[in-house]
CSV table of C-alpha atoms in Angstrom, one decimal:
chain,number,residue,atom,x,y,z
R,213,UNK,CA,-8.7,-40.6,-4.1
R,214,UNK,CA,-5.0,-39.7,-4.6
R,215,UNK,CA,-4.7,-36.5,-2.1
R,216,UNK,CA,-2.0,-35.1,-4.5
R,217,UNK,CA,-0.5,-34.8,-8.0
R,218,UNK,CA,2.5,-35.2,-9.2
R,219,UNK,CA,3.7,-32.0,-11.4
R,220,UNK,CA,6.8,-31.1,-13.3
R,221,UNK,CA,7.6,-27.6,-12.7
R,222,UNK,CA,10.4,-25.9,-15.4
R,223,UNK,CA,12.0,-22.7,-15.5
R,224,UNK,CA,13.5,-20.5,-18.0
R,225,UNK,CA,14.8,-17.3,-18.4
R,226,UNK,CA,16.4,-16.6,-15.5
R,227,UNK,CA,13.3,-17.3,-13.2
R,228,UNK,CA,15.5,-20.0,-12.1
R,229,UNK,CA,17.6,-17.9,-10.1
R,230,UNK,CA,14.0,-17.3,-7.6
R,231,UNK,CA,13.6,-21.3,-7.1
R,232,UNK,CA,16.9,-22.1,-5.7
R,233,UNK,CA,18.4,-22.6,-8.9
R,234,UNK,CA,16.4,-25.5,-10.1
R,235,UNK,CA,15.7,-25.6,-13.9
R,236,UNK,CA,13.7,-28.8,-12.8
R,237,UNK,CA,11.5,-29.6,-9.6
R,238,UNK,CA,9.0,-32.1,-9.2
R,239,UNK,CA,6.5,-31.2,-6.6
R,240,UNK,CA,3.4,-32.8,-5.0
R,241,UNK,CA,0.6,-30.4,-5.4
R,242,UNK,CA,-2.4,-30.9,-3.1
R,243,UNK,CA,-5.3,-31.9,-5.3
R,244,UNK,CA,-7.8,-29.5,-3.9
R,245,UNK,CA,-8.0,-26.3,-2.7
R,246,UNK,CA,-10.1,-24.2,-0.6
R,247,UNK,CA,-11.0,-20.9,-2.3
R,248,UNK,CA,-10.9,-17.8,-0.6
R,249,UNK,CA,-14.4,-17.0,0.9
R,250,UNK,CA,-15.5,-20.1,0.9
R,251,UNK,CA,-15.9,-23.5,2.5
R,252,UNK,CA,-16.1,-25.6,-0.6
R,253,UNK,CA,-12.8,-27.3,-2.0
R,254,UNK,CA,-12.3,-26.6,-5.1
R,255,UNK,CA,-9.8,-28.9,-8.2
R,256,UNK,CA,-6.4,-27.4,-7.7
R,257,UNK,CA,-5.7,-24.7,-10.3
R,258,UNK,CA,-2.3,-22.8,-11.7
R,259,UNK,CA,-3.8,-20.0,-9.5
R,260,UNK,CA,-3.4,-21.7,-6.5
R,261,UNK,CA,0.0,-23.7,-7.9
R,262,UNK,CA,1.5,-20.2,-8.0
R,263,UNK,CA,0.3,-19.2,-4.5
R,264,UNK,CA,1.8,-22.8,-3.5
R,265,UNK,CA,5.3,-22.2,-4.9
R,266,UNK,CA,5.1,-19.1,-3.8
R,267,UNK,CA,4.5,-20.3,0.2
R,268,UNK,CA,6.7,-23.5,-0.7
R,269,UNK,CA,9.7,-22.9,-2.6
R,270,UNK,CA,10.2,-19.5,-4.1
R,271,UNK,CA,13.2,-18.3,-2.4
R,272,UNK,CA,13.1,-14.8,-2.6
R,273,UNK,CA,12.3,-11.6,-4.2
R,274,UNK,CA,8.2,-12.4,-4.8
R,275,UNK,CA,7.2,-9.3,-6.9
R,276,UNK,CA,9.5,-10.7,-9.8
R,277,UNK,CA,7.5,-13.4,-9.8
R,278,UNK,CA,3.9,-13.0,-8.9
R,279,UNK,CA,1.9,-9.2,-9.5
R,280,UNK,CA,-2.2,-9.3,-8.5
R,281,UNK,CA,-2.3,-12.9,-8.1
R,282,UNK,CA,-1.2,-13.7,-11.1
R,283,UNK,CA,2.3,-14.4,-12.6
R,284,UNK,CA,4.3,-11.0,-13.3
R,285,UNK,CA,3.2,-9.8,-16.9
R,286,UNK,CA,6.4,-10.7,-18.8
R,287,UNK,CA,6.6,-14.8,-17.8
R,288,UNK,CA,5.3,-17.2,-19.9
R,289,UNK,CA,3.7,-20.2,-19.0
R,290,UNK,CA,3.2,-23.7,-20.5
R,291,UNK,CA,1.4,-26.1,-19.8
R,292,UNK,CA,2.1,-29.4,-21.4
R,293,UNK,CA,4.1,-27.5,-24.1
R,294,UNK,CA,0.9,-25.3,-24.6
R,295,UNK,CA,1.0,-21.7,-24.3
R,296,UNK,CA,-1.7,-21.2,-20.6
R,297,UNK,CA,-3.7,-18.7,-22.8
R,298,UNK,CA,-4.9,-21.5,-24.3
R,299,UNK,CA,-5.8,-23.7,-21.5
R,300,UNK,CA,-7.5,-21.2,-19.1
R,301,UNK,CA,-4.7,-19.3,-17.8
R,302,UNK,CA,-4.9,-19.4,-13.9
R,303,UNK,CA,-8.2,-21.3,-14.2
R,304,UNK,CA,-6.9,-24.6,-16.0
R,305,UNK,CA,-7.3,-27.4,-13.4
R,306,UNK,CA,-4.2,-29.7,-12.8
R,307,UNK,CA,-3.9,-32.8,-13.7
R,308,UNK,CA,-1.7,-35.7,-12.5
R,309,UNK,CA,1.8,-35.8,-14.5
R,310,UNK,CA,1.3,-32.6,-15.7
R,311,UNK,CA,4.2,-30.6,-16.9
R,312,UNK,CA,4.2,-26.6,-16.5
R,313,UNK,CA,6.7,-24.4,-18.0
R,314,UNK,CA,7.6,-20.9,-16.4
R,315,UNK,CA,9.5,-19.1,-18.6
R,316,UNK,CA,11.1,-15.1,-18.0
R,317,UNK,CA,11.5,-12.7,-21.1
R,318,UNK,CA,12.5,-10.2,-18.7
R,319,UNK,CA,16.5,-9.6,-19.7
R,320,UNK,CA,18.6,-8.3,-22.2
R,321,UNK,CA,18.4,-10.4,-25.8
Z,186,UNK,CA,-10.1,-27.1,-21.7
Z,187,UNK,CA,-10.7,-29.2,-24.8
Z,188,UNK,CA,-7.8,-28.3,-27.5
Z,189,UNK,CA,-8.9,-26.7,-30.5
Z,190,UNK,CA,-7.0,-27.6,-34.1
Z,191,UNK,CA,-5.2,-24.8,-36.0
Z,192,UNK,CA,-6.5,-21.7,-37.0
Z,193,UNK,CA,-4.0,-22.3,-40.0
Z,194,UNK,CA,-3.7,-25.5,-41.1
Z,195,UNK,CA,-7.3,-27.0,-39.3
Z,196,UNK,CA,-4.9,-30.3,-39.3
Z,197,UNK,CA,-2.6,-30.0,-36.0
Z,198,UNK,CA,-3.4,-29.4,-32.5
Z,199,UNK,CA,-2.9,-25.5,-31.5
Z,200,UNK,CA,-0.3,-24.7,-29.2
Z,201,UNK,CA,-0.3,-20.8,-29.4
Z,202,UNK,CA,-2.1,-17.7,-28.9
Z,203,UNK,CA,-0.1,-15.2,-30.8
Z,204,UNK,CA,-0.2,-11.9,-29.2
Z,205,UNK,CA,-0.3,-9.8,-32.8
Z,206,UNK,CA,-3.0,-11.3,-34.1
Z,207,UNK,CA,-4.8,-13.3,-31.5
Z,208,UNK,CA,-4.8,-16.4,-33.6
Z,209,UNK,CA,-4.5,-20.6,-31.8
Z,210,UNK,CA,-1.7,-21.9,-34.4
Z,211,UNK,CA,0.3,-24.8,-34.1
Z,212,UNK,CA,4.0,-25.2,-33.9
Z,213,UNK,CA,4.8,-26.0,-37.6
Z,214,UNK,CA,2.2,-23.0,-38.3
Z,215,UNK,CA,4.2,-21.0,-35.9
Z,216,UNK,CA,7.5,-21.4,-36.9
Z,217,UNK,CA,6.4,-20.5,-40.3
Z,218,UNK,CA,4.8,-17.4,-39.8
Z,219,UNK,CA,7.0,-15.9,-37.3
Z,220,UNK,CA,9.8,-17.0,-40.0
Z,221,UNK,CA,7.8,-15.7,-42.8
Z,222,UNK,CA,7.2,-12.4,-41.4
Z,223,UNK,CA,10.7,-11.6,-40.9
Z,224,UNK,CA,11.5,-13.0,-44.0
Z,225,UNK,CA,8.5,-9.9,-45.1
Z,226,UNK,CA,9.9,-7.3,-43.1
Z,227,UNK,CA,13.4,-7.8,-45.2
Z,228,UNK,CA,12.4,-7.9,-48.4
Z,229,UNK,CA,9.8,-4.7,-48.0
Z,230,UNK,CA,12.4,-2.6,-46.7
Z,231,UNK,CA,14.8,-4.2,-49.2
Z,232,UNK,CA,17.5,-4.2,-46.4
Z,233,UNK,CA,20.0,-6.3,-48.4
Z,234,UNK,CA,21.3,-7.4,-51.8
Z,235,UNK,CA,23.5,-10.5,-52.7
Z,236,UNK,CA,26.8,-10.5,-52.4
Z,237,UNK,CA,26.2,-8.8,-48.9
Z,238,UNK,CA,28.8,-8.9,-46.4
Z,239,UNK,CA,26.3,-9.1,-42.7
Z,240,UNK,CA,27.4,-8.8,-39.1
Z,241,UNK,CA,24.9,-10.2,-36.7
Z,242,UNK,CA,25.4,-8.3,-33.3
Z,243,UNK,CA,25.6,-11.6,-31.2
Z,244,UNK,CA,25.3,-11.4,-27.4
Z,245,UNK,CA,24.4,-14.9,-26.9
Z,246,UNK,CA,20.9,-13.4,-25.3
Z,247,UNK,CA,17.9,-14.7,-26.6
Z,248,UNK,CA,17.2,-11.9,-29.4
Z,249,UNK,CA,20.2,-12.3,-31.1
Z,250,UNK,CA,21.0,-15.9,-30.6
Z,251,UNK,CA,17.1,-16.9,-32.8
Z,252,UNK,CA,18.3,-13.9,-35.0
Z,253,UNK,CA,21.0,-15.6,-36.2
Z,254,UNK,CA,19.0,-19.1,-36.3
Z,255,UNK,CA,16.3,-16.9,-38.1
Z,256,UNK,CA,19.4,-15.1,-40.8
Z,257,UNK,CA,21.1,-18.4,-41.4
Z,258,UNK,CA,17.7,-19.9,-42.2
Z,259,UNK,CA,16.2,-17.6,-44.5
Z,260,UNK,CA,19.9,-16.4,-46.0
Z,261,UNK,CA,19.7,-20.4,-47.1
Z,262,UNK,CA,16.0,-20.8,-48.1
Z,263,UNK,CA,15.4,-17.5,-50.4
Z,264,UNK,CA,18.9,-17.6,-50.9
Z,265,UNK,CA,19.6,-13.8,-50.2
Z,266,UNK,CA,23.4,-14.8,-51.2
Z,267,UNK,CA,24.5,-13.2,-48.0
Z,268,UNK,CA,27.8,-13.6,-46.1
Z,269,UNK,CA,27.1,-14.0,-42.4
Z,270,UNK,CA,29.1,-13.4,-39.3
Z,271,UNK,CA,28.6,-13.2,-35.6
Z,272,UNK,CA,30.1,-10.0,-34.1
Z,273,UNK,CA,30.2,-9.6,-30.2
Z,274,UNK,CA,30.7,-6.8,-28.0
Z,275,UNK,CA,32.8,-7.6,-25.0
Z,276,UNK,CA,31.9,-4.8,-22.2
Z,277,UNK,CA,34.2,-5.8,-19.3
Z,278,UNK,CA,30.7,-6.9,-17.3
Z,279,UNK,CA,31.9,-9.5,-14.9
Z,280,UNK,CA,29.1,-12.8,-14.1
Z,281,UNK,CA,27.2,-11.3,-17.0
Z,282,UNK,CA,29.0,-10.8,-20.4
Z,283,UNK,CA,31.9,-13.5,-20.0
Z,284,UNK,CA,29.4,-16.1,-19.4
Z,285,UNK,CA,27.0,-15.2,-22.8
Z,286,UNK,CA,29.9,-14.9,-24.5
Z,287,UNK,CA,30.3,-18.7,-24.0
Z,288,UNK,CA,26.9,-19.3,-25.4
Z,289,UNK,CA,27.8,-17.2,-28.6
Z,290,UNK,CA,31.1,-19.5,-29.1
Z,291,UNK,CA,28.2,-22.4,-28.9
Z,292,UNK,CA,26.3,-20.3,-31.4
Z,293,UNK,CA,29.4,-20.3,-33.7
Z,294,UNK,CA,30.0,-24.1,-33.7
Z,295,UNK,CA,26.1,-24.4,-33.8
Z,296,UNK,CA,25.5,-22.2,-36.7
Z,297,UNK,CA,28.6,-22.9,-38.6
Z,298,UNK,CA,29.7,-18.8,-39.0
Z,299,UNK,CA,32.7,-17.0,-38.1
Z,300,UNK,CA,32.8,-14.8,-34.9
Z,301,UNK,CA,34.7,-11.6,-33.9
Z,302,UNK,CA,35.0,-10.5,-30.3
Z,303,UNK,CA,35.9,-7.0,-29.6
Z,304,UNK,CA,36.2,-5.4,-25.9
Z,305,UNK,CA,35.9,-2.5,-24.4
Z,306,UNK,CA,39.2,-2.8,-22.6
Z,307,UNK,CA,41.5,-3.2,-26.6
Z,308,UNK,CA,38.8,-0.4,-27.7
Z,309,UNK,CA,38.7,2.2,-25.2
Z,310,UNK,CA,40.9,1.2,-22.3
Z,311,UNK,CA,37.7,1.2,-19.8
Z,312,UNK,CA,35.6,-1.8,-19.0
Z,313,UNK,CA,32.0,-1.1,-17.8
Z,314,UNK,CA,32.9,-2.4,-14.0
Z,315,UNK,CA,35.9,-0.1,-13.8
Z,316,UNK,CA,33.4,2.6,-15.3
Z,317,UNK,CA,30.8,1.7,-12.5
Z,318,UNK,CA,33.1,1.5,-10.2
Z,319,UNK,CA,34.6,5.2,-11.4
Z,320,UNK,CA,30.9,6.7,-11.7
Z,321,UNK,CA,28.5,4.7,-9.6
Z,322,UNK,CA,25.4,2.9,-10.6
Z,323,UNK,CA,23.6,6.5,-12.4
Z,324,UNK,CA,24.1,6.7,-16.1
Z,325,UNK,CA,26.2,3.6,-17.2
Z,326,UNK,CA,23.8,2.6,-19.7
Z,327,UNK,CA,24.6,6.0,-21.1
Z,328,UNK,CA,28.2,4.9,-21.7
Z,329,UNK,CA,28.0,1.4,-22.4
Z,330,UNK,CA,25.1,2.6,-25.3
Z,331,UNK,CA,27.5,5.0,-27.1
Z,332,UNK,CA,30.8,2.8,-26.3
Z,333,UNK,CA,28.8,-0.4,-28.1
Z,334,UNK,CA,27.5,1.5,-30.6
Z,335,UNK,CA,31.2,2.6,-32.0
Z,336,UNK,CA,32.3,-1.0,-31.4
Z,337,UNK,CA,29.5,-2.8,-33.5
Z,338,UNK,CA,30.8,-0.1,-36.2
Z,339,UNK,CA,34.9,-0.8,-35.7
Z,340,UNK,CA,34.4,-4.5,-35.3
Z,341,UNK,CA,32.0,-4.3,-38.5
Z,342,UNK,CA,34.6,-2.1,-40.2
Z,343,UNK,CA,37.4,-4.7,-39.8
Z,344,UNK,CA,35.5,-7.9,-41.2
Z,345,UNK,CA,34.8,-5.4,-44.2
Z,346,UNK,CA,30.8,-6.1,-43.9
Z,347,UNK,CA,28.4,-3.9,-45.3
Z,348,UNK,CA,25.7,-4.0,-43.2
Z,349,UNK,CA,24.8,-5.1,-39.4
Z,350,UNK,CA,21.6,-6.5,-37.8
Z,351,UNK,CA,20.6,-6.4,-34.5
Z,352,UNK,CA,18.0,-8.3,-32.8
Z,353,UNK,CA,16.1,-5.5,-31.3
Z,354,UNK,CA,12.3,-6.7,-31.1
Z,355,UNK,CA,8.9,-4.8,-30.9
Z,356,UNK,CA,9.0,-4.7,-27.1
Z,357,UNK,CA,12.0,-3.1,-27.4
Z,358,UNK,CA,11.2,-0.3,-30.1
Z,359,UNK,CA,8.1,0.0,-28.3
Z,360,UNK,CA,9.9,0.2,-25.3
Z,361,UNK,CA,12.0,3.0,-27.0
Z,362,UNK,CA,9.4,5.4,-28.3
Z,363,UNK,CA,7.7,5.4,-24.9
Z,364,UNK,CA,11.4,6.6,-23.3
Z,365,UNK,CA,11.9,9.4,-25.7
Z,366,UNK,CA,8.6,10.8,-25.2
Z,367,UNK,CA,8.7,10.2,-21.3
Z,368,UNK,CA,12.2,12.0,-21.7
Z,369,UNK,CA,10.9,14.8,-24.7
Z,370,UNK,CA,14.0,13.5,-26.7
Z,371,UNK,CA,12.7,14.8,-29.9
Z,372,UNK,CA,15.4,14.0,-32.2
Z,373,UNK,CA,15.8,10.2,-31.0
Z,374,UNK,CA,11.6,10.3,-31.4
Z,375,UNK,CA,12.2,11.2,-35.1
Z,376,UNK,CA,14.5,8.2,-35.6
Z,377,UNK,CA,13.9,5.4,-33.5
Z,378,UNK,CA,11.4,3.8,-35.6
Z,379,UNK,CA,13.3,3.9,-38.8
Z,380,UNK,CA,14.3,-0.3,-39.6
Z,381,UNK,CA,17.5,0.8,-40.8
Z,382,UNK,CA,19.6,3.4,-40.3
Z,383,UNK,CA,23.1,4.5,-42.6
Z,384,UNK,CA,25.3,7.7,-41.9
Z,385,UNK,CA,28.2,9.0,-43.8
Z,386,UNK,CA,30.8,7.7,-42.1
Z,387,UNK,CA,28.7,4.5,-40.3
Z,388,UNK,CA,27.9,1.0,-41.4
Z,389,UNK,CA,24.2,0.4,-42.3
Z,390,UNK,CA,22.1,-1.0,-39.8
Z,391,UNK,CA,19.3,-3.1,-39.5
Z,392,UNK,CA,16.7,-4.8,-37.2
Z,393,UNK,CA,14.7,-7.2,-39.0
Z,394,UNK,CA,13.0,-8.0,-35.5
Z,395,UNK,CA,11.6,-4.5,-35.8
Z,396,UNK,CA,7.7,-6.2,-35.7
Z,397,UNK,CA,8.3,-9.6,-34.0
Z,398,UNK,CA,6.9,-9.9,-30.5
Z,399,UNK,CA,9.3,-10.8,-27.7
Z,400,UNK,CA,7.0,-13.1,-26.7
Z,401,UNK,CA,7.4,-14.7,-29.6
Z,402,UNK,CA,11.1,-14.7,-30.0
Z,403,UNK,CA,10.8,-16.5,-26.6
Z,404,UNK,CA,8.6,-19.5,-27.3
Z,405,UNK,CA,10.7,-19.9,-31.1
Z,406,UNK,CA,13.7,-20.6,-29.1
Z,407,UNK,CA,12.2,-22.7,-26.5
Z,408,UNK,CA,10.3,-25.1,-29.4
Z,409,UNK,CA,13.2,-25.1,-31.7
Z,410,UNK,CA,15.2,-25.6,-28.5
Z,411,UNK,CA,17.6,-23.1,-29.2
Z,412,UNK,CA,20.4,-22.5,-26.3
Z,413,UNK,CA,20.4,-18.6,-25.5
Z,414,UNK,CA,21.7,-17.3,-22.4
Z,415,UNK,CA,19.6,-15.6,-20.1
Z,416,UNK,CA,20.3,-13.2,-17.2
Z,417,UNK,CA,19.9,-9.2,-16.2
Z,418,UNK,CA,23.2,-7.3,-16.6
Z,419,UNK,CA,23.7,-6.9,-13.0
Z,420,UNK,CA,23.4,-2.8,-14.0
Z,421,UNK,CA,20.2,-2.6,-15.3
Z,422,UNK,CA,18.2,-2.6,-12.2
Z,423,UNK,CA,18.4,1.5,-12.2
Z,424,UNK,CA,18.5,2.0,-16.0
Z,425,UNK,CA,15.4,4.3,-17.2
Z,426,UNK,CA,14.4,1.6,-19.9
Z,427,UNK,CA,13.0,-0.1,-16.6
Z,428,UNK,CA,9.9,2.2,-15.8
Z,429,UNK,CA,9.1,1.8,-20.0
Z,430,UNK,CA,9.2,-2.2,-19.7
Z,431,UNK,CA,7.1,-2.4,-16.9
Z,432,UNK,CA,4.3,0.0,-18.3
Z,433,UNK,CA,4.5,-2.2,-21.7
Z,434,UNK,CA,4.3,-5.0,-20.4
Z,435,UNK,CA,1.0,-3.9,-18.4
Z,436,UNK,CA,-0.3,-2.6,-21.3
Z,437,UNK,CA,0.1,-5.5,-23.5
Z,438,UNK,CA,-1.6,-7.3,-20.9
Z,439,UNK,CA,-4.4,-5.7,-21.1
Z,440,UNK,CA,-4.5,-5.2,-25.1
Z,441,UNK,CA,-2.1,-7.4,-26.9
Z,442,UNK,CA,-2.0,-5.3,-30.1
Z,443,UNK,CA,-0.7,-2.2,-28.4
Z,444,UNK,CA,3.5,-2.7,-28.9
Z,445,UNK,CA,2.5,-2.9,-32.6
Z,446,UNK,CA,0.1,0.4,-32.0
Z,447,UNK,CA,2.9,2.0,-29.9
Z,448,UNK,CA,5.6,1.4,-33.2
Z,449,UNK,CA,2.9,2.5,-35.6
Z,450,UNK,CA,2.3,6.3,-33.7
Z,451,UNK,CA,6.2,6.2,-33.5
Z,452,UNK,CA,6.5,5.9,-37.3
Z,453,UNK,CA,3.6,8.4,-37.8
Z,454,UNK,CA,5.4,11.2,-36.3
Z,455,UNK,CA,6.5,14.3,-37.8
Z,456,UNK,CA,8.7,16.6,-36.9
Z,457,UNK,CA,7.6,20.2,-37.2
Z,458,UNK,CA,10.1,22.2,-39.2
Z,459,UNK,CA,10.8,24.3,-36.4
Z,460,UNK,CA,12.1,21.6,-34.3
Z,461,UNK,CA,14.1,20.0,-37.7
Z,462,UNK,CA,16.1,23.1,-37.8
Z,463,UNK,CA,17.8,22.7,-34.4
Z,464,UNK,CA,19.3,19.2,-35.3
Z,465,UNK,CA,22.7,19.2,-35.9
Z,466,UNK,CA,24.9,18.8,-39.1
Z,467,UNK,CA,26.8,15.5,-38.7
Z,468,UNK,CA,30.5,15.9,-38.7
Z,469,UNK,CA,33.6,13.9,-38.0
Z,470,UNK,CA,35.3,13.7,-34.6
Z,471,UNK,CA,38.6,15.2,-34.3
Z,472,UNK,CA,40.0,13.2,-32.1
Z,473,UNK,CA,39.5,9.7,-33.5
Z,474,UNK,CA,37.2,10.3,-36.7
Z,475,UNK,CA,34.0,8.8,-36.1
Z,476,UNK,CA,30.9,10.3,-36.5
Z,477,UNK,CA,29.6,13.0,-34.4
Z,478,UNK,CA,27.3,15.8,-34.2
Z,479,UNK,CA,29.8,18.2,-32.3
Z,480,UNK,CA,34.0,18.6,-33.1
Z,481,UNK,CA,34.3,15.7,-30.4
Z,482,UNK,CA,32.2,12.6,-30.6
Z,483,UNK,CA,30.2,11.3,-27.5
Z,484,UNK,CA,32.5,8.4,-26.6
Z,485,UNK,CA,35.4,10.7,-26.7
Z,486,UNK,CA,33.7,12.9,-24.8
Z,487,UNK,CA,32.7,10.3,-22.2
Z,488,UNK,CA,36.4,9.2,-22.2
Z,489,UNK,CA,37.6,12.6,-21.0
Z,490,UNK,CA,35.3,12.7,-18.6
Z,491,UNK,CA,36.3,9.9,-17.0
Z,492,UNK,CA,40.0,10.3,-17.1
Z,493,UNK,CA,39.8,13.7,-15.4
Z,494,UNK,CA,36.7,13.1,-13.1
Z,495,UNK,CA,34.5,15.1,-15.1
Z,496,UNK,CA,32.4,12.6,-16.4
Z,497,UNK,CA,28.9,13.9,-14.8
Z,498,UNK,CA,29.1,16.7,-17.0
Z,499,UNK,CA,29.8,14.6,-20.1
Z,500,UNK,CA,26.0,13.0,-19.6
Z,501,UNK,CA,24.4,15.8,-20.6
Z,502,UNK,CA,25.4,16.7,-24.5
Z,503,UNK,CA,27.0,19.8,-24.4
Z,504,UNK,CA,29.4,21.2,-27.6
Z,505,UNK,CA,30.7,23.7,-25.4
Z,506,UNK,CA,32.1,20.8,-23.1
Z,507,UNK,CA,33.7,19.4,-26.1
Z,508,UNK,CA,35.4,23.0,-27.3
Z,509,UNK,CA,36.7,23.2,-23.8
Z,510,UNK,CA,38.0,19.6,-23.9
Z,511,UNK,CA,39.7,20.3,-27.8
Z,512,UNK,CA,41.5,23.6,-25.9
Z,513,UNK,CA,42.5,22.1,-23.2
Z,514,UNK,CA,44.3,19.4,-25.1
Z,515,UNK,CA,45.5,21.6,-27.8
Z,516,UNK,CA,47.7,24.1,-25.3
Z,517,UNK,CA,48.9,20.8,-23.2
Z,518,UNK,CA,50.0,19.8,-26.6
């Protein structure tokens, strides 16, 4: 069993300027994931993809990114060119090849 | 999470939730109805007629870049016979303004209308870093609100348009009402709901985003692939506005429905008639002739301030300031 996937991580917005200034990264996402309070792994999720790029490559600056474990209220997120509220929000288990869109509404129009 | 087909059209795969409504659509759905409703908002408020010369306040920002994609669009397919034109507002804001401005330029060539650039700097003599620099980081918004303001209007004035639109958006009227009851600004309370507003001596203007979710605006752009630019003016970090966004943004969280909610208990306000008669009778400036509540206007006011180191007291609106300022210049006369 392939031990990780293989996502496409996007920004927009701004958000950018948090992930070294990458509108692109491709990452290799561990498949699983231990839960909190438990022993069981558990199918990665964008709940733990957030707590991964936070830990892996956001550079700075975490609360404009992350609030409660989730994404700061204000970001939008795609997965697959899907808006996440669709798809489970934090809950929507990854998938190999995956593509998922982080985009900031937070600046002046 | 097995995808569901469109609440509209029952044909295409939904790629949506919309935050007004709560409905899965899909992007052809979308882009109609967020279209559609604008198209709604301008004929209920019957904001123009043909033959209508329109300046589209153009920062290159996401709101006004899909407003002029959204204009151009619906100026072509109800054929509102308008004449459109991009104006931007040049504030002297270095690593933030000269760069959207490139993306406007883009937006001309894109969108096929003719742009005017005004600045601060021709306008006023003052750009906002020099300001900051004169003032510190407390209060610019204060300035660069009033100083734009006046611009949109002079720049407006000299393509000879008849009306300007600006992309403010739900969030942002939402945003507003919040601020002026957080700040007991009664008189802005009154007003900032109204989709268009016209003085005497001022060019109409409109926001035909007045019900259109940023959220919204935001995934448009990104599906029609629309090039906006995208940044914090490096002031805004300390500007009041700030505590409002944060506290809608929560809130919408929780409750989607509640930045149309907010706009709705903005327009349902009334004024009692004791508080009406305190507002001021609007006259003319005296020393450069724009609109004003007091003998000088704000921006004048603001100016003084700053040329003579004063300009702390210029915040705070003050007619006495003003009659001060008009004798002071009079007997140096």
């Amino acid at each position: 069993m392939n031990q990780h996937l293989n996502v496409t991580l996007q920004f927009g917005g701004g958000i950018e300027n948090l992930f070294s200034n990458k509108r692109t990264q491709n990452i290799q996402l561990p498949a699983t994931f231990t839960p909190p309070n438990t022993d069981k792994p558990a199918p990665s999720n964008i709940q733990y993809l957030i707590q991964w790029m936070k830990q892996n490559i956001l550079q700075e600056r975490e609360e404009l990114f992350i609030e409660n474990d989730t994404v700061r209220p204000g970001i939008l997120v795609l997965v697959n060119d899907t808006d996440w509220e669709l798809e489970g929000e934090g809950e929507y288990v990854i998938q190999d090849g995956d593509e998922i869109v982080f985009i900031s509404t937070l600046h002046g129009g | 999470m097995p995808s569901k087909a469109c609440a509209l059209c029952q044909t295409s795969r939904a790629i949506l939730k919309r935050p007004k409504t709560g409905q899965q659509i899909c992007k052809e759905c979308f882009f109609h109805v967020f279209e559609t409703e604008v198209h709604n908002t301008i004929v209920d408020a019957k904001l123009f007629k043909p033959g209508d010369r329109v300046a589209i306040g153009a920062s290159g920002g996401k709101d006004s870049t899909v407003l002029a994609h959204v204009m151009k669009t619906l100026n072509d397919r109800y054929n509102y016979g308008l004449e459109l034109f991009l104006l931007s507002i040049d504030e002297g804001i270095t690593g933030y303004r000269d760069d959207s401005l490139e993306t406007v330029k883009r937006n001309q060539q894109q969108y096929n209308l003719p742009l005017k650039i005004l600045s601060y700097e021709e306008l006023y003599g003052w750009t906002m870093d020099a300001i900051v620099e004169k003032i510190g980081r407390k209060n610019n918004c204060t300035f660069c609100g009033v100083f734009r303001r006046q611009a949109l209007d002079r720049g407006a004035a000299s393509l000879n348009v008849d009306h300007i639109v600006t992309g403010h958006n739900a969030d942002d009227i939402a945003e507003t009402v919040l601020m002026n009851i957080m700040r007991g600004d009664i008189a802005r309370l009154g007003r900032c709901t109204l989709i268009c507003t016209e003085g005497e001596d001022t060019i109409r203007r409109s926001k035909p985003f007045k019900y259109a979710y940023e959220k919204e605006i935001v995934m448009y752009a990104y599906f029609k692939k629309l090039d906006y630019f995208s940044t914090e003016c490096i002031y805004s970090p300390d500007a009041y506005r700030g505590h409002a966004r944060v506290f809608l943004k929560d809130l919408e969280a929780a409750r989607p429905s509640a930045i149309i909610d907010i706009i709705h208990s903005g327009e349902a306000f009334e004024l009692l008639d004791e508080v009406k008669k305190v507002a001021k009778a609007q006259q003319v400036c005296l020393r450069c002739g724009y609109i004003s509540s007091n003998d000088l206007c704000k921006a004048c006011v603001l100016l003084e301030g700053l040329e003579k180191g004063t300009s702390a007291l210029a915040i705070v609106s003050c007619a006495s300031l003003a009659q001060n300022l008009i004798q002071t210049t009079e007997s140096a006369v």
